[in-house]
Structures are given as C-alpha cells and as structure tokens.
PDB file of C-alpha atoms in Angstrom:
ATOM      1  CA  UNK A  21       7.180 -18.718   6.521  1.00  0.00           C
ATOM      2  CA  UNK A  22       4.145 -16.947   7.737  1.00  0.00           C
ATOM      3  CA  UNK A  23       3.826 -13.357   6.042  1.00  0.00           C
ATOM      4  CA  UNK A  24       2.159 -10.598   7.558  1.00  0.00           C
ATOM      5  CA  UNK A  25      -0.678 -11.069   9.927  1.00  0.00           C
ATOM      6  CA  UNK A  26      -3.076  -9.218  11.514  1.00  0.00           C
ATOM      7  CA  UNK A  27      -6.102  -8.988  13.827  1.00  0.00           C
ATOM      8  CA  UNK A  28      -8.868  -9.020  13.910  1.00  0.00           C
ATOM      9  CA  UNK A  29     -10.266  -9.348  11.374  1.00  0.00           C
ATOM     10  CA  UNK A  30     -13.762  -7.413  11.631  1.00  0.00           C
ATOM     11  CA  UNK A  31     -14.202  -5.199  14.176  1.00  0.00           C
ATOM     12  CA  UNK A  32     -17.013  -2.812  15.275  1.00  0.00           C
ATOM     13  CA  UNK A  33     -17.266   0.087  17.423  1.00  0.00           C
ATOM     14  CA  UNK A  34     -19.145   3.111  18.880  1.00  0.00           C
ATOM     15  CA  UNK A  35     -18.258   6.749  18.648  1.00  0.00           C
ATOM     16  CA  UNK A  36     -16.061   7.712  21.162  1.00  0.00           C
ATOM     17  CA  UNK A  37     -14.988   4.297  22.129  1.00  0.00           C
ATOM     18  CA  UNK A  38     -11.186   3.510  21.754  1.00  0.00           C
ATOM     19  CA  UNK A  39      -9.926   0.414  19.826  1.00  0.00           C
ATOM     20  CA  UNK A  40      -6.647  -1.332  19.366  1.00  0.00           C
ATOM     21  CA  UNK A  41      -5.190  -3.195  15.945  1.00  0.00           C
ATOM     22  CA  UNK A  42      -2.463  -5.506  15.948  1.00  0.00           C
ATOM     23  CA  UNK A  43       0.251  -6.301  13.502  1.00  0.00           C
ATOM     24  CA  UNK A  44       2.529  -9.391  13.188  1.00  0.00           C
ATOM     25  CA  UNK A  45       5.246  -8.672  10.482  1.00  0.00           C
ATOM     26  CA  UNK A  46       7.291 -10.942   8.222  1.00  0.00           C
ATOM     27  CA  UNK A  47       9.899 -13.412  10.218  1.00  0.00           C
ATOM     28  CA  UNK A  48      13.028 -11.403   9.586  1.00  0.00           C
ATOM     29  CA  UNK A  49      11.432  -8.208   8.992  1.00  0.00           C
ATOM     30  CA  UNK A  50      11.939  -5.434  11.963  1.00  0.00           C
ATOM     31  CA  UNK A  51      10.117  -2.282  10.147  1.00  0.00           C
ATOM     32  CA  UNK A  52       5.836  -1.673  10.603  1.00  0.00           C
ATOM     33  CA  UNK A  53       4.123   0.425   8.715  1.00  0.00           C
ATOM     34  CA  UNK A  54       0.195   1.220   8.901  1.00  0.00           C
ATOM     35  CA  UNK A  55      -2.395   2.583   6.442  1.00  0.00           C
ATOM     36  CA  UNK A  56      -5.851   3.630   6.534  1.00  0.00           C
ATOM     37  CA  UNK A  57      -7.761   2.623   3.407  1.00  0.00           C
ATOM     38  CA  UNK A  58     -11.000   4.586   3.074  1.00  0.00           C
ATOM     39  CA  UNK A  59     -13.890   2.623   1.565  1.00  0.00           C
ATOM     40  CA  UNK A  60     -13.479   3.479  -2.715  1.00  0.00           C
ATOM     41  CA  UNK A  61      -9.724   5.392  -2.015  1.00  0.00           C
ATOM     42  CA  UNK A  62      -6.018   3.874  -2.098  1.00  0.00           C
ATOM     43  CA  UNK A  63      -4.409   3.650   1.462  1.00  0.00           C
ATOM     44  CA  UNK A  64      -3.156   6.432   3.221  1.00  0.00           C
ATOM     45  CA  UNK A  65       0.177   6.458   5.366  1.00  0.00           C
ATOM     46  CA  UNK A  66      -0.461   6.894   9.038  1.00  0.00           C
ATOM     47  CA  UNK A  67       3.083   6.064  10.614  1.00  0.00           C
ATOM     48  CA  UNK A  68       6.259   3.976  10.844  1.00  0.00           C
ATOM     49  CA  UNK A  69       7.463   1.718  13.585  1.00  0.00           C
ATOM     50  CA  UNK A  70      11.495   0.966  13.853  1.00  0.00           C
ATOM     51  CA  UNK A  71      13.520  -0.228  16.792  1.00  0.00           C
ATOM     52  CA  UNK A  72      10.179   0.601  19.098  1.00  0.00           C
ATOM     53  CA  UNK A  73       9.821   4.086  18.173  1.00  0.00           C
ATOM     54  CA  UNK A  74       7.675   6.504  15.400  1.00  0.00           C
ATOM     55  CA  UNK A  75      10.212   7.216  12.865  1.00  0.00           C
ATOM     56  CA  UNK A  76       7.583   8.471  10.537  1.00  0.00           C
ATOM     57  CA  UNK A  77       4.292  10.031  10.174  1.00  0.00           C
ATOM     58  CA  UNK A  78       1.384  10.653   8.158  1.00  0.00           C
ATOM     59  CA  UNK A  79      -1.262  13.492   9.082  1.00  0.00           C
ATOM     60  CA  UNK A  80      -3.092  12.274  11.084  1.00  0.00           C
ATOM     61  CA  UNK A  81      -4.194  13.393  14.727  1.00  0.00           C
ATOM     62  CA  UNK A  82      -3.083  12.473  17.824  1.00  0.00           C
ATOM     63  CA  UNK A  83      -5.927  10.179  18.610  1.00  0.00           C
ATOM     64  CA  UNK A  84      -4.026   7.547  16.379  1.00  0.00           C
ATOM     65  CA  UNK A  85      -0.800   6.265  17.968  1.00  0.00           C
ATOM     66  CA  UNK A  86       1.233   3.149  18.047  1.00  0.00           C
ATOM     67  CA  UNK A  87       3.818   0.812  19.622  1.00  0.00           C
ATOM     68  CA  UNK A  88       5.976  -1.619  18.311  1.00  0.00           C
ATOM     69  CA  UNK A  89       7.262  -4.557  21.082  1.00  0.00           C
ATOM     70  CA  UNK A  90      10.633  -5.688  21.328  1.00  0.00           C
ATOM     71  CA  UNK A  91       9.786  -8.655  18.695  1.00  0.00           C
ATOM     72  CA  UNK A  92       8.707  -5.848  16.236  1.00  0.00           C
ATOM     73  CA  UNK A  93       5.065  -7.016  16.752  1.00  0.00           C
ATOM     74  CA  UNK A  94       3.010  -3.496  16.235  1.00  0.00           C
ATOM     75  CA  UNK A  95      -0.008  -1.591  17.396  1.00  0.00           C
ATOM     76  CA  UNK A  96      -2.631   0.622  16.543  1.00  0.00           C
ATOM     77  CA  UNK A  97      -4.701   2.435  18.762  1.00  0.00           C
ATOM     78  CA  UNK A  98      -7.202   4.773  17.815  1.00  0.00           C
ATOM     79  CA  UNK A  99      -9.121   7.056  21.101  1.00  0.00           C
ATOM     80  CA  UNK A 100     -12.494   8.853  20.456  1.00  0.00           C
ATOM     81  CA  UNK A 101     -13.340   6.877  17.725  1.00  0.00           C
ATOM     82  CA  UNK A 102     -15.043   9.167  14.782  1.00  0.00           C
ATOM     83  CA  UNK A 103     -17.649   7.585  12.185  1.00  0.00           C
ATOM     84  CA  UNK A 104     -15.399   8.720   9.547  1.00  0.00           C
ATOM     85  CA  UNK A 105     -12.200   6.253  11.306  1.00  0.00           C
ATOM     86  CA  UNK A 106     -14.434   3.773   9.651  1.00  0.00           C
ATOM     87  CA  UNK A 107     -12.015   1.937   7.290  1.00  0.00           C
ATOM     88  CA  UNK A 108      -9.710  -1.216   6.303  1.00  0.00           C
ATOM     89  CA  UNK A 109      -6.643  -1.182   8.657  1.00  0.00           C
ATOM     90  CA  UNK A 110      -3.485  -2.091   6.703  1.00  0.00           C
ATOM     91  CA  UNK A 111      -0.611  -2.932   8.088  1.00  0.00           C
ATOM     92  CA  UNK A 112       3.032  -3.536   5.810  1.00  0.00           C
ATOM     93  CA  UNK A 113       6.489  -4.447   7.167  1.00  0.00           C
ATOM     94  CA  UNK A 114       9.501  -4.278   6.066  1.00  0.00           C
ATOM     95  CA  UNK A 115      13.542  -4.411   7.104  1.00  0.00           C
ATOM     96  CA  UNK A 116      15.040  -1.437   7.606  1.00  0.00           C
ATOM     97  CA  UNK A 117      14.674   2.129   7.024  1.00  0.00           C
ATOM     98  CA  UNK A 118      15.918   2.899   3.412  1.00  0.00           C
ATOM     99  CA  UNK A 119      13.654   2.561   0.768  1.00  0.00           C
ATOM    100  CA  UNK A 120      15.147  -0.168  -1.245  1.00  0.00           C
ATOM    101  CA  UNK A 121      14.037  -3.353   0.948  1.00  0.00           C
ATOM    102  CA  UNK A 122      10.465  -4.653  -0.574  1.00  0.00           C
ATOM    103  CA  UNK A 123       7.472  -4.768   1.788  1.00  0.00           C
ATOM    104  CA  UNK A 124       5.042  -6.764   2.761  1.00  0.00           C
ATOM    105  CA  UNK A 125       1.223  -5.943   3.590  1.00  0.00           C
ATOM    106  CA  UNK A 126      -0.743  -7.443   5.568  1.00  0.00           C
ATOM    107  CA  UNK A 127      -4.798  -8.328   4.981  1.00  0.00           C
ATOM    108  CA  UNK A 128      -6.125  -5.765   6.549  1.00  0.00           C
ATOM    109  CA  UNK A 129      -8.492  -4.999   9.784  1.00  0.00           C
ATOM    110  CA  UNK A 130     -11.984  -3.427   8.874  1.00  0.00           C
ATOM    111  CA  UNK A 131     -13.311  -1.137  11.365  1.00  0.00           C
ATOM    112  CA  UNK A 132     -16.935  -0.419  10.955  1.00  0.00           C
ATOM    113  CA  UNK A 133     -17.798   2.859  13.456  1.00  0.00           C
ATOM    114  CA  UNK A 134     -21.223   3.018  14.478  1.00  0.00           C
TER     115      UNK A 134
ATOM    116  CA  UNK B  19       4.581  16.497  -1.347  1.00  0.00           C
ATOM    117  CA  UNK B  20       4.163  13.533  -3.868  1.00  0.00           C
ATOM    118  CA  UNK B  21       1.227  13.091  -5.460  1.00  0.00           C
ATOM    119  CA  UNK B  22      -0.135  10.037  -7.982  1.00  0.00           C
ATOM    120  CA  UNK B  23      -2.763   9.633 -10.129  1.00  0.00           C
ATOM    121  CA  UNK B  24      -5.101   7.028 -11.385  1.00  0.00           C
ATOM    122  CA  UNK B  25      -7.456   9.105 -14.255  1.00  0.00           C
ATOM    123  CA  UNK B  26      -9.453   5.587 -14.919  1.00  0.00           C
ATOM    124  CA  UNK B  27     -11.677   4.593 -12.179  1.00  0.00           C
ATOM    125  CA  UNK B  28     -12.906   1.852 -14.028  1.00  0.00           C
ATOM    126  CA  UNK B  29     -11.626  -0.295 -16.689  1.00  0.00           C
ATOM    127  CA  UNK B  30     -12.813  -3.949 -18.490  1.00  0.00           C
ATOM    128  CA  UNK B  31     -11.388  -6.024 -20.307  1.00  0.00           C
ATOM    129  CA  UNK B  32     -12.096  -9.553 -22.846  1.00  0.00           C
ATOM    130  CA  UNK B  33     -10.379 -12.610 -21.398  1.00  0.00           C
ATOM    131  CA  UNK B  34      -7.218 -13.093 -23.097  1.00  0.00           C
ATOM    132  CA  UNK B  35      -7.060  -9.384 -24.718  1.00  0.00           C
ATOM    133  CA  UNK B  36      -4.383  -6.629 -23.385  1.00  0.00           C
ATOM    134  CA  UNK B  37      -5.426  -3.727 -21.144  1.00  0.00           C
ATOM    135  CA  UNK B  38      -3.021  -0.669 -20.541  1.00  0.00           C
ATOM    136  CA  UNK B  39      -4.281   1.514 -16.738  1.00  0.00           C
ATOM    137  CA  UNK B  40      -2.616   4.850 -16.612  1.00  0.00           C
ATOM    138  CA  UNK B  41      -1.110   6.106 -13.744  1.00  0.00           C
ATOM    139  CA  UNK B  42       0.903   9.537 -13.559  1.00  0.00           C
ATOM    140  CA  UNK B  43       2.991  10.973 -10.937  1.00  0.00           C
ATOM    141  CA  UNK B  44       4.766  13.901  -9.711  1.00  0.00           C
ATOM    142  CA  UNK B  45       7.899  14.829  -7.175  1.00  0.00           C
ATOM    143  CA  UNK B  46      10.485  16.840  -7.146  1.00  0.00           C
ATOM    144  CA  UNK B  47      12.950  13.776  -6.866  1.00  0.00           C
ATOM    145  CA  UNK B  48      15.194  11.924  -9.004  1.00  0.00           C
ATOM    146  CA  UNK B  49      15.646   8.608  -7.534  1.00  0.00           C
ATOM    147  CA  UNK B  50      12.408   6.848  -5.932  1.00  0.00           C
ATOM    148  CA  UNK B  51      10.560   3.292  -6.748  1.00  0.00           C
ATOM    149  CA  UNK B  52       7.042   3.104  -8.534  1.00  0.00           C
ATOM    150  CA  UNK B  53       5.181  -0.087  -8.182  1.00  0.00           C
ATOM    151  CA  UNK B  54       1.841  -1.363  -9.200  1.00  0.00           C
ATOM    152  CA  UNK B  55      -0.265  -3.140  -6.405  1.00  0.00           C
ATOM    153  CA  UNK B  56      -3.349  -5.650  -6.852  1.00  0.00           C
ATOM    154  CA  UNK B  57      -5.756  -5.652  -4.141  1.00  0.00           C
ATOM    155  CA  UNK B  58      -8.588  -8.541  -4.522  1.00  0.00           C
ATOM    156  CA  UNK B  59     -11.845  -8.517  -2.991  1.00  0.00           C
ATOM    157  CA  UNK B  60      -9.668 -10.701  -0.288  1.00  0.00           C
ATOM    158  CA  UNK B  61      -7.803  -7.729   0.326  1.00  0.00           C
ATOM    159  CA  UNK B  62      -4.562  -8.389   0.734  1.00  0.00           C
ATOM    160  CA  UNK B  63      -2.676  -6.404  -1.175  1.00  0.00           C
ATOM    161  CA  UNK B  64      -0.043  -8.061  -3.695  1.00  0.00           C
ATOM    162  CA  UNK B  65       2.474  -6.649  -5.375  1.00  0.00           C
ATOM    163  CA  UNK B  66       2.672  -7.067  -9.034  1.00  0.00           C
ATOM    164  CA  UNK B  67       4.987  -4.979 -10.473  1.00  0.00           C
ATOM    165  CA  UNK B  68       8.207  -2.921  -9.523  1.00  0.00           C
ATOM    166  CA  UNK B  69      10.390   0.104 -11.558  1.00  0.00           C
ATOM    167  CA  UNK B  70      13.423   1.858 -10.118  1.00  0.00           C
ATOM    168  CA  UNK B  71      13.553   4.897 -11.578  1.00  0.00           C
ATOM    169  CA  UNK B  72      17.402   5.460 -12.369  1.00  0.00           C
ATOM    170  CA  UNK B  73      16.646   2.203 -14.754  1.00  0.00           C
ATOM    171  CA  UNK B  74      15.557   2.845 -18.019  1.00  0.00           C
ATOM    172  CA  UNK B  75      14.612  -0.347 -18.993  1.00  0.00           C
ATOM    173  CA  UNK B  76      10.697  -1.008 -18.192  1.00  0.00           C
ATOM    174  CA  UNK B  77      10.596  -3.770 -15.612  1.00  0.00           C
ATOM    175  CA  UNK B  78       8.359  -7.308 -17.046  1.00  0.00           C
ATOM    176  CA  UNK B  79       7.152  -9.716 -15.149  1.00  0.00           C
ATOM    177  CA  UNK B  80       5.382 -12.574 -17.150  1.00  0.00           C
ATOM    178  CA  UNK B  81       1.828 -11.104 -18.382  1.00  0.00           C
ATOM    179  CA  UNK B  82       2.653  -8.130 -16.862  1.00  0.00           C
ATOM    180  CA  UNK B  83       4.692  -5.102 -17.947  1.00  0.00           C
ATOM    181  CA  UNK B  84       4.800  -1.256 -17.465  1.00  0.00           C
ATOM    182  CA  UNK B  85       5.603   1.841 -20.035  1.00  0.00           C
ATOM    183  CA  UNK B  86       7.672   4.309 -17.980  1.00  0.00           C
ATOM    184  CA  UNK B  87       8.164   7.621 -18.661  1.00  0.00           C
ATOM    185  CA  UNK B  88      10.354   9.579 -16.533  1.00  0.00           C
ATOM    186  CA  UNK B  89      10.390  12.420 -18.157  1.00  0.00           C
ATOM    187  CA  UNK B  90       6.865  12.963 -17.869  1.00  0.00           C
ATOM    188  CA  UNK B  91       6.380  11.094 -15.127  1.00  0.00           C
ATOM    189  CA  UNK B  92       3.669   8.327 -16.661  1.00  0.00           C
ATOM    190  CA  UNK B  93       3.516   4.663 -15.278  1.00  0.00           C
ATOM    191  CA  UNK B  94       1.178   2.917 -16.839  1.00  0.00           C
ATOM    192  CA  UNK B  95       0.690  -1.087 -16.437  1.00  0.00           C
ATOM    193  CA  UNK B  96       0.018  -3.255 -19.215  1.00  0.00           C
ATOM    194  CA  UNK B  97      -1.749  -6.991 -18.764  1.00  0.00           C
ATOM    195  CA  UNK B  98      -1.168  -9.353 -21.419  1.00  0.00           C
ATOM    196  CA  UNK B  99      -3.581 -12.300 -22.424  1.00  0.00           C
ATOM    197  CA  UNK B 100      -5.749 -11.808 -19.196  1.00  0.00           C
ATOM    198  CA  UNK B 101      -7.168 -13.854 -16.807  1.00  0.00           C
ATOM    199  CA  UNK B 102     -10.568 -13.849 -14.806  1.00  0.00           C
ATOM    200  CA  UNK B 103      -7.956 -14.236 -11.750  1.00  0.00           C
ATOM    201  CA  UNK B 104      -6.440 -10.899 -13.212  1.00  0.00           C
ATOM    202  CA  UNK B 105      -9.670  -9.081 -11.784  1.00  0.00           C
ATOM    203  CA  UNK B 106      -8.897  -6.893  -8.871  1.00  0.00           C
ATOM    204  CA  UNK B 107      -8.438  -3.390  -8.062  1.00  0.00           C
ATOM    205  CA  UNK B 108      -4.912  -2.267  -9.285  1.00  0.00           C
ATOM    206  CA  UNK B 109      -3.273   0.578  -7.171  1.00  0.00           C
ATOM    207  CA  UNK B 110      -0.125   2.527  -8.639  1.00  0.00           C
ATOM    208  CA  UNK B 111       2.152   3.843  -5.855  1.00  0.00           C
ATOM    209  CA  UNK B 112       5.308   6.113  -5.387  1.00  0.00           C
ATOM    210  CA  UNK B 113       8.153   5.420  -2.989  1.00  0.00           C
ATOM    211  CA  UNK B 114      11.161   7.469  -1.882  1.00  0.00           C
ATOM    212  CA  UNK B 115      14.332   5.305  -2.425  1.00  0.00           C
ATOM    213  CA  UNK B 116      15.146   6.740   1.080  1.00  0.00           C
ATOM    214  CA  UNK B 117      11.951   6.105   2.644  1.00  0.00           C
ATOM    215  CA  UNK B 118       9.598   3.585   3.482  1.00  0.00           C
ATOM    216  CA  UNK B 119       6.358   5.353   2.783  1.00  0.00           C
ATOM    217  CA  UNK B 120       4.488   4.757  -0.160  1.00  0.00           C
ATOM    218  CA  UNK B 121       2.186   7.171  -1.735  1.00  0.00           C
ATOM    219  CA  UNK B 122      -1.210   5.771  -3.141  1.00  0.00           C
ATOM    220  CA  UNK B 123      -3.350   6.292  -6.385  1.00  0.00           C
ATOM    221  CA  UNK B 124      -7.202   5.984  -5.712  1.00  0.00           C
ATOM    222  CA  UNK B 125      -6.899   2.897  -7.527  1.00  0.00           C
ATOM    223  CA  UNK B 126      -8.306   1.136 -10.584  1.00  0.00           C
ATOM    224  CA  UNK B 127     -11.303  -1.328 -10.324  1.00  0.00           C
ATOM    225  CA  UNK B 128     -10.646  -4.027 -13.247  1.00  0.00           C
ATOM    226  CA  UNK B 129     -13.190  -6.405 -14.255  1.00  0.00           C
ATOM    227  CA  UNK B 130     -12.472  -9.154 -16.921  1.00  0.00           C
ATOM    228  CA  UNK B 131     -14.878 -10.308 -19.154  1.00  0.00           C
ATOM    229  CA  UNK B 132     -15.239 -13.939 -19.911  1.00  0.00           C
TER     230      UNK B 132
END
C-alpha cells in the first residue's frame, strides 16, 4: 500500500517564475492537505482539498492555489515566485473532513528560489 | 487562533537515558487532538504519538509516552531508554476534533549521544 507521494523531489526556480507541486495521497484516502515548512520552523497550513474544491485555508496569498482531480490526486501552484517561497513542500492526506481520521504526510518537495 | 509552543530548541540526550521535550498550548476549545510528530533528516514526517483530549489517561506507545495537562494546557513527550534512531526533530501539534488542520510548534532538534 503505497503512502503518500509526492514530486519532485528538488526543485529550483527564479523569481517571478511559476511552479507546480504534486501530491498523490494514501489509497483510500480522499482529503489533501498542504504545508509550507520554512527552513528551522514547523509547517504551516496553506489549504485543504475535498471532493475537488478548497474547503480550507491558511493565510496565505492568492499566488498559492490548488486543485485536487477526480482521483483526489492534488496540486500546488505557486505564480510570481518570491525568494522567501523558498521552502519544503508538505503535503498530508487524509479521509474525510472531521478531525478524528489520522493523516498521513507525505516527504516533502524542496523549493530552492533563486 | 491556536497557538503551540516548543520553549526547547535544542535538546540531547545519553543513549539509553530518558528525555522529557515540553510543549504547551493554548485554544479556547474543549475537545481537539494533540500529537507529537518526528521529522528525520529524510523528512518525512512520522507520527509518534497521539492524545485526545476528553481522555484523561496519557496515551503510551512503547518507549514513548506523554504527560498531559489539560488544565494548563502542557504536552510534553517523554522517550524512554533511547535510541541513536530516536534522533530527529520532534514537532508537537494541535488539531481541532472538527478539523483537519493541524497547528505546528517550531519544533525540537534532538540529538542522542552514543
């Protein structure tokens, strides 16, 4: 049962550019979450994926949006690209909306912003 | 908003002694999950520990137990006879039981002494 994958890996852009981060979850698991974990700080809560819409979000700005596909699958798109987006890319899934279901995270994308 | 705490940056440890990491909390709810997370230099995160908070029994699992105290909203994870696996940085987070997002300590870095 493969857990929660995501790609790539590494990554490495320029200011301004736009990038995209993809997300796998857990087989049976229909909830995506992402995180942005600043180099030295715990992760931070960016948004929520269910049934192919944001049910949740963080603050951040509008340059970061998602999608989820009809087989949960997620994405992450950051535009205009900042040197401070610079991070590890989390990514943790879930079923369901309620708290009580355990979740799953993912190993991470790390976007370097030059 | 919820807010947690990690006061210890940095802690060490002798193989095969105890180490306690402090972690304190607050909200304005009554019913919500705390959990402790382990994040390697692989990154993935794993979860190592889970409380409900409407149990007052502190949750164990093997090495690996926490001291919670509603009232004054402490968490604090205690590692048993540890291992030079056991080194990591250990991340205390807060979850709504109604919710999916957690809420992130800055995280202790945990090195273990042979």
């Amino acid at each position: 049962d493969a857990g929660v994958t995501q790609s790539p890996t590494h990554l490495i852009k320029t200011r301004g550019q736009q990038v995209t981060l993809r997300c796998s979850p857990k087989s049976g698991h229909d909830t995506v979450s992402w995180y942005q974990q600043a180099l030295g700080q715990g992760p931070q809560f960016i948004f929520q994926y269910y049934e192919e819409e944001e049910r949740q979000r963080g603050n951040f700005p509008d340059r970061f949006s998602g999608h989820q596909f009809p087989n949960y699958s997620s994405e992450l798109n950051v535009n205009a690209l900042l040197l401070g987006d610079s991070a590890l890319y989390l990514c943790a899934s879930t079923l369901g909306l309620a708290g009580v279901n355990e979740q799953y995270f993912g190993p991470g994308t790390r976007l370097t912003v030059t | 908003a919820q807010t947690v705490t990690q006061s210890q940056p940095e802690m060490s440890v002798q193989e095969a002694e105890t180490v306690t990491l402090s972690c304190t909390y607050d909200t304005s709810e009554s019913d919500y999950y705390l959990f402790w997370y382990k994040q390697p230099p692989s990154r993935q995160m794993i979860l190592v520990i889970r409380q409900e908070a409407y149990k007052q029994q502190n949750a164990t699992e093997n090495r690996f137990s926490v001291n919670f105290q509603k009232a004054a909203k402490s968490f604090s994870l205690k590692i048993s006879d540890s291992q030079l696996g056991d080194a990591a940085m250990y991340f205390c987070a807060y979850r709504s039981r109604t919710g999916n997002q957690f809420y992130f300590g800055t995280g202790t870095s945990l090195t273990v002494i042979p």
